[in-house]
Tab-separated table of C-alpha atoms in Angstrom:
chain	number	residue	atom	x	y	z
A	67	GLN	CA	41.001	141.545	111.481
A	68	VAL	CA	43.889	140.223	109.427
A	69	GLN	CA	44.959	136.691	110.329
A	70	LEU	CA	47.319	134.175	108.765
A	71	VAL	CA	47.424	130.597	110.056
A	72	GLU	CA	49.970	128.105	108.773
A	73	SER	CA	49.642	124.333	108.973
A	74	GLY	CA	51.089	121.200	107.438
A	75	GLY	CA	54.441	121.061	109.169
A	76	GLY	CA	55.851	117.916	110.692
A	77	VAL	CA	58.688	115.418	110.554
A	78	VAL	CA	59.628	114.073	107.133
A	79	GLN	CA	62.508	112.031	105.747
A	80	PRO	CA	65.056	113.510	103.342
A	81	GLY	CA	63.896	113.283	99.736
A	82	LYS	CA	60.207	113.284	100.663
A	83	SER	CA	57.556	115.926	100.073
A	84	LEU	CA	55.360	118.122	102.236
A	85	ARG	CA	52.738	120.760	101.506
A	86	LEU	CA	52.245	123.732	103.770
A	87	SER	CA	49.046	125.738	103.887
A	88	CYS	CA	48.374	129.274	105.053
A	89	VAL	CA	44.733	130.174	105.611
A	90	VAL	CA	44.207	133.928	105.523
A	91	SER	CA	41.278	135.981	106.719
A	92	GLY	CA	40.470	139.672	106.883
A	93	PHE	CA	41.732	140.290	103.361
A	94	ASN	CA	41.717	138.697	99.904
A	95	LEU	CA	44.729	137.039	98.321
A	96	ILE	CA	43.918	138.685	94.990
A	97	ALA	CA	44.830	142.035	96.510
A	98	TYR	CA	48.260	141.190	97.943
A	99	GLY	CA	51.525	139.530	97.082
A	100	MET	CA	52.358	136.775	99.536
A	101	HIS	CA	55.618	135.363	100.837
A	102	TRP	CA	57.006	132.307	102.541
A	103	VAL	CA	59.917	132.982	104.894
A	104	ARG	CA	61.683	130.389	107.020
A	105	GLN	CA	63.870	130.354	110.092
A	106	ALA	CA	66.102	127.438	111.012
A	107	PRO	CA	66.393	126.760	114.753
A	108	GLY	CA	68.483	129.478	116.384
A	109	LYS	CA	69.200	131.142	113.035
A	110	GLY	CA	68.096	134.239	111.133
A	111	LEU	CA	65.300	134.838	108.679
A	112	ASP	CA	65.589	133.255	105.237
A	113	TRP	CA	63.309	134.404	102.422
A	114	VAL	CA	61.890	131.469	100.435
A	115	ALA	CA	59.337	132.513	97.809
A	116	VAL	CA	56.825	135.138	96.706
A	117	ILE	CA	53.717	135.121	94.523
A	118	SER	CA	52.383	138.344	93.051
A	119	SER	CA	48.916	139.729	93.744
A	120	ASP	CA	47.695	138.662	90.299
A	121	GLY	CA	49.217	135.227	90.764
A	122	GLN	CA	51.180	135.478	87.525
A	123	THR	CA	54.665	136.021	88.888
A	124	ARG	CA	56.587	133.814	91.288
A	125	TYR	CA	60.134	134.060	92.528
A	126	TYR	CA	62.192	131.679	94.620
A	127	ALA	CA	65.372	131.663	96.641
A	128	ASP	CA	68.216	129.909	94.837
A	129	SER	CA	68.300	127.262	97.570
A	130	VAL	CA	64.740	126.073	96.847
A	131	GLN	CA	64.425	126.828	93.118
A	132	SER	CA	63.013	123.808	91.226
A	133	ARG	CA	62.170	121.995	94.504
A	134	PHE	CA	59.520	124.290	96.052
A	135	THR	CA	56.372	125.692	94.438
A	136	ILE	CA	54.297	128.558	95.783
A	137	SER	CA	50.639	128.704	94.801
A	138	ARG	CA	47.302	129.973	96.020
A	139	ASP	CA	43.576	129.345	95.869
A	140	THR	CA	41.754	132.657	95.715
A	141	TYR	CA	38.352	131.031	96.273
A	142	THR	CA	39.291	129.571	99.632
A	143	ASN	CA	41.911	132.248	100.417
A	144	ILE	CA	44.656	129.719	101.052
A	145	LEU	CA	48.341	130.089	100.201
A	146	TYR	CA	50.404	126.946	99.655
A	147	LEU	CA	54.023	125.881	99.590
A	148	GLN	CA	54.688	122.536	97.948
A	149	MET	CA	58.074	121.277	99.074
A	150	ASP	CA	59.650	118.391	97.178
A	151	SER	CA	63.017	116.665	97.479
A	152	LEU	CA	63.364	117.926	101.023
A	153	ARG	CA	66.816	118.203	102.558
A	154	VAL	CA	68.016	118.260	106.145
A	155	GLU	CA	68.894	121.949	105.676
A	156	ASP	CA	65.236	122.744	104.933
A	157	THR	CA	64.470	122.178	108.625
A	158	ALA	CA	62.926	125.418	109.888
A	159	VAL	CA	59.852	127.243	111.058
A	160	TYR	CA	58.012	128.360	107.946
A	161	TYR	CA	56.069	131.628	108.038
A	162	CYS	CA	53.602	132.993	105.510
A	163	ALA	CA	53.490	136.768	105.283
A	164	ARG	CA	51.491	139.422	103.446
A	165	GLY	CA	52.602	142.252	101.238
A	166	GLY	CA	55.647	143.698	99.513
A	167	ALA	CA	57.369	144.397	102.788
A	168	PRO	CA	55.359	141.867	104.797
A	169	ASP	CA	53.185	143.661	107.339
A	170	HIS	CA	51.308	140.647	108.700
A	171	TRP	CA	52.815	137.271	109.540
A	172	GLY	CA	51.473	133.946	110.675
A	173	GLN	CA	52.736	132.174	113.778
A	174	GLY	CA	54.736	129.665	111.745
A	175	THR	CA	54.746	125.896	111.284
A	176	LEU	CA	57.769	123.719	112.038
A	177	VAL	CA	59.186	121.438	109.368
A	178	THR	CA	61.781	118.910	110.465
A	179	VAL	CA	63.648	116.928	107.827
A	180	SER	CA	65.391	113.998	109.419
A	181	SER	CA	66.040	110.330	108.798
B	21	GLU	CA	71.354	137.777	94.929
B	22	ILE	CA	71.866	140.878	97.061
B	23	VAL	CA	73.754	140.045	100.251
B	24	LEU	CA	72.867	142.420	103.083
B	25	THR	CA	75.420	142.978	105.830
B	26	GLN	CA	74.190	144.151	109.207
B	27	SER	CA	76.346	145.634	111.924
B	28	PRO	CA	77.062	145.326	114.711
B	29	GLY	CA	76.279	141.698	115.446
B	30	THR	CA	75.259	142.567	118.993
B	31	LEU	CA	74.448	145.941	120.513
B	32	SER	CA	74.577	146.175	124.306
B	33	LEU	CA	72.718	149.170	125.720
B	34	SER	CA	70.691	150.338	128.681
B	35	PRO	CA	67.111	151.600	128.612
B	36	GLY	CA	66.998	155.239	127.585
B	37	GLU	CA	70.049	155.045	125.346
B	38	ARG	CA	70.069	155.528	121.587
B	39	ALA	CA	70.390	152.456	119.352
B	40	VAL	CA	71.742	152.606	115.806
B	41	PHE	CA	71.647	149.618	113.475
B	42	SER	CA	73.372	149.494	110.099
B	43	CYS	CA	72.480	147.564	106.946
B	44	ARG	CA	74.686	147.656	103.857
B	45	ALA	CA	74.227	146.295	100.340
B	46	PRO	CA	76.903	145.701	97.671
B	47	HIS	CA	74.919	147.739	95.137
B	48	ASN	CA	71.887	150.001	95.072
B	49	ILE	CA	68.608	148.582	96.293
B	50	ARG	CA	65.936	149.263	93.704
B	51	ASN	CA	63.559	152.042	94.736
B	52	ASP	CA	65.094	151.881	98.243
B	53	TYR	CA	62.823	148.922	98.962
B	54	LEU	CA	64.453	148.232	102.308
B	55	ALA	CA	62.505	147.126	105.381
B	56	TRP	CA	63.353	146.622	109.036
B	57	TYR	CA	61.812	144.000	111.325
B	58	GLN	CA	61.904	143.307	115.025
B	59	GLN	CA	61.738	139.738	116.300
B	60	ARG	CA	61.284	138.873	119.953
B	61	PRO	CA	62.000	135.325	121.180
B	62	GLY	CA	59.303	132.872	120.168
B	63	GLN	CA	57.439	135.419	118.073
B	64	ALA	CA	57.007	136.128	114.388
B	65	PRO	CA	58.826	139.139	112.933
B	66	ARG	CA	57.135	142.516	113.191
B	67	LEU	CA	57.443	145.116	110.429
B	68	LEU	CA	58.880	148.398	111.726
B	69	ILE	CA	59.994	150.349	108.650
B	70	TYR	CA	59.354	149.973	104.909
B	71	GLY	CA	60.658	151.917	101.946
B	72	ALA	CA	63.770	152.713	104.006
B	73	SER	CA	62.091	155.433	106.063
B	74	SER	CA	58.311	154.926	106.344
B	75	ARG	CA	57.116	153.772	109.733
B	76	ALA	CA	54.607	150.917	109.657
B	77	PRO	CA	51.184	151.525	111.252
B	78	GLY	CA	51.236	151.319	115.039
B	79	ILE	CA	55.013	151.572	115.342
B	80	PRO	CA	56.150	154.056	118.003
B	81	ALA	CA	57.788	157.274	116.851
B	82	ARG	CA	61.052	156.379	118.616
B	83	PHE	CA	61.766	154.039	115.677
B	84	SER	CA	63.068	155.727	112.531
B	85	GLY	CA	64.715	154.596	109.330
B	86	SER	CA	67.044	156.453	107.018
B	87	GLY	CA	69.428	155.937	104.146
B	88	SER	CA	69.302	155.170	100.454
B	89	GLY	CA	71.171	153.287	97.772
B	90	THR	CA	73.495	150.934	99.592
B	91	GLU	CA	73.546	152.188	103.186
B	92	PHE	CA	70.598	152.169	105.562
B	93	THR	CA	70.119	152.843	109.255
B	94	LEU	CA	67.493	152.009	111.851
B	95	THR	CA	67.519	154.227	114.924
B	96	ILE	CA	65.728	153.826	118.228
B	97	SER	CA	65.901	157.243	119.862
B	98	ARG	CA	65.483	155.995	123.435
B	99	VAL	CA	65.471	152.251	123.996
B	100	GLU	CA	62.572	150.861	126.026
B	101	PRO	CA	62.746	147.508	127.897
B	102	GLU	CA	60.434	145.878	125.330
B	103	ASP	CA	62.821	146.806	122.495
B	104	PHE	CA	65.408	144.208	123.450
B	105	ALA	CA	65.136	141.786	120.515
B	106	VAL	CA	66.767	140.895	117.195
B	107	TYR	CA	66.488	143.329	114.287
B	108	TYR	CA	66.653	142.356	110.622
B	109	CYS	CA	66.815	144.358	107.423
B	110	GLU	CA	65.347	143.003	104.187
B	111	GLN	CA	65.563	144.135	100.583
B	112	TYR	CA	62.435	143.534	98.539
B	113	GLY	CA	63.423	145.467	95.444
B	114	SER	CA	65.075	142.712	93.431
B	115	PRO	CA	64.226	139.029	93.652
B	116	PRO	CA	65.398	136.864	95.199
B	117	TYR	CA	64.592	139.016	98.198
B	118	THR	CA	67.086	138.727	101.037
B	119	PHE	CA	67.481	139.395	104.744
B	120	GLY	CA	70.494	140.556	106.653
B	121	GLN	CA	71.902	138.243	109.300
B	122	GLY	CA	70.392	140.274	112.136
B	123	THR	CA	71.576	142.460	115.016
B	124	ARG	CA	70.769	141.472	118.596
B	125	LEU	CA	69.929	144.312	120.968
B	126	ASP	CA	70.928	143.220	124.452
B	127	ILE	CA	70.700	144.833	127.839
């Protein structure tokens, strides 16, 4: 059974850092590309980042380029999103999702950036 | 960045009616890598269609996708009560990947 469980969200001040985790089960990260997608309160979906199945290629949305880093640990089957220099506009529920067109999603973790 | 434009913003229908959602891109989406998602309140998105027209596993046959290049359509042949939700298109052919702004299907 495929499962994705995000954690690491919380309240953080502008300019600070936070690392999100996504523990996956029922499949191996080496076999799938993985995404982070976010959704600000009451707003639409906003794609954030992707890492390829071989872990060699990563792409980012312009809004997070150079501030966020997507990575993974294939031994523990955990996907990460390191978020630095956080801004108020980064406030959102962050989802991890599997695949090219993501077919499995986690339940999301809320990140609130506020002073 | 490919900006996707969805229309209409809100679709008001009754159960049993046909729903048609539009998604447009300013230039061709590579390999027609266009997906559609349904999102109910408080839930994660659910993949409906990938590759513009392939139905995801477990998705009812009343959902269908069509189109290519720059214009894509999601159709629900006969709307069921559980279909009232927000629908998003996404292009995953050229990074950075992008979503449309969504269409709300209301009763």
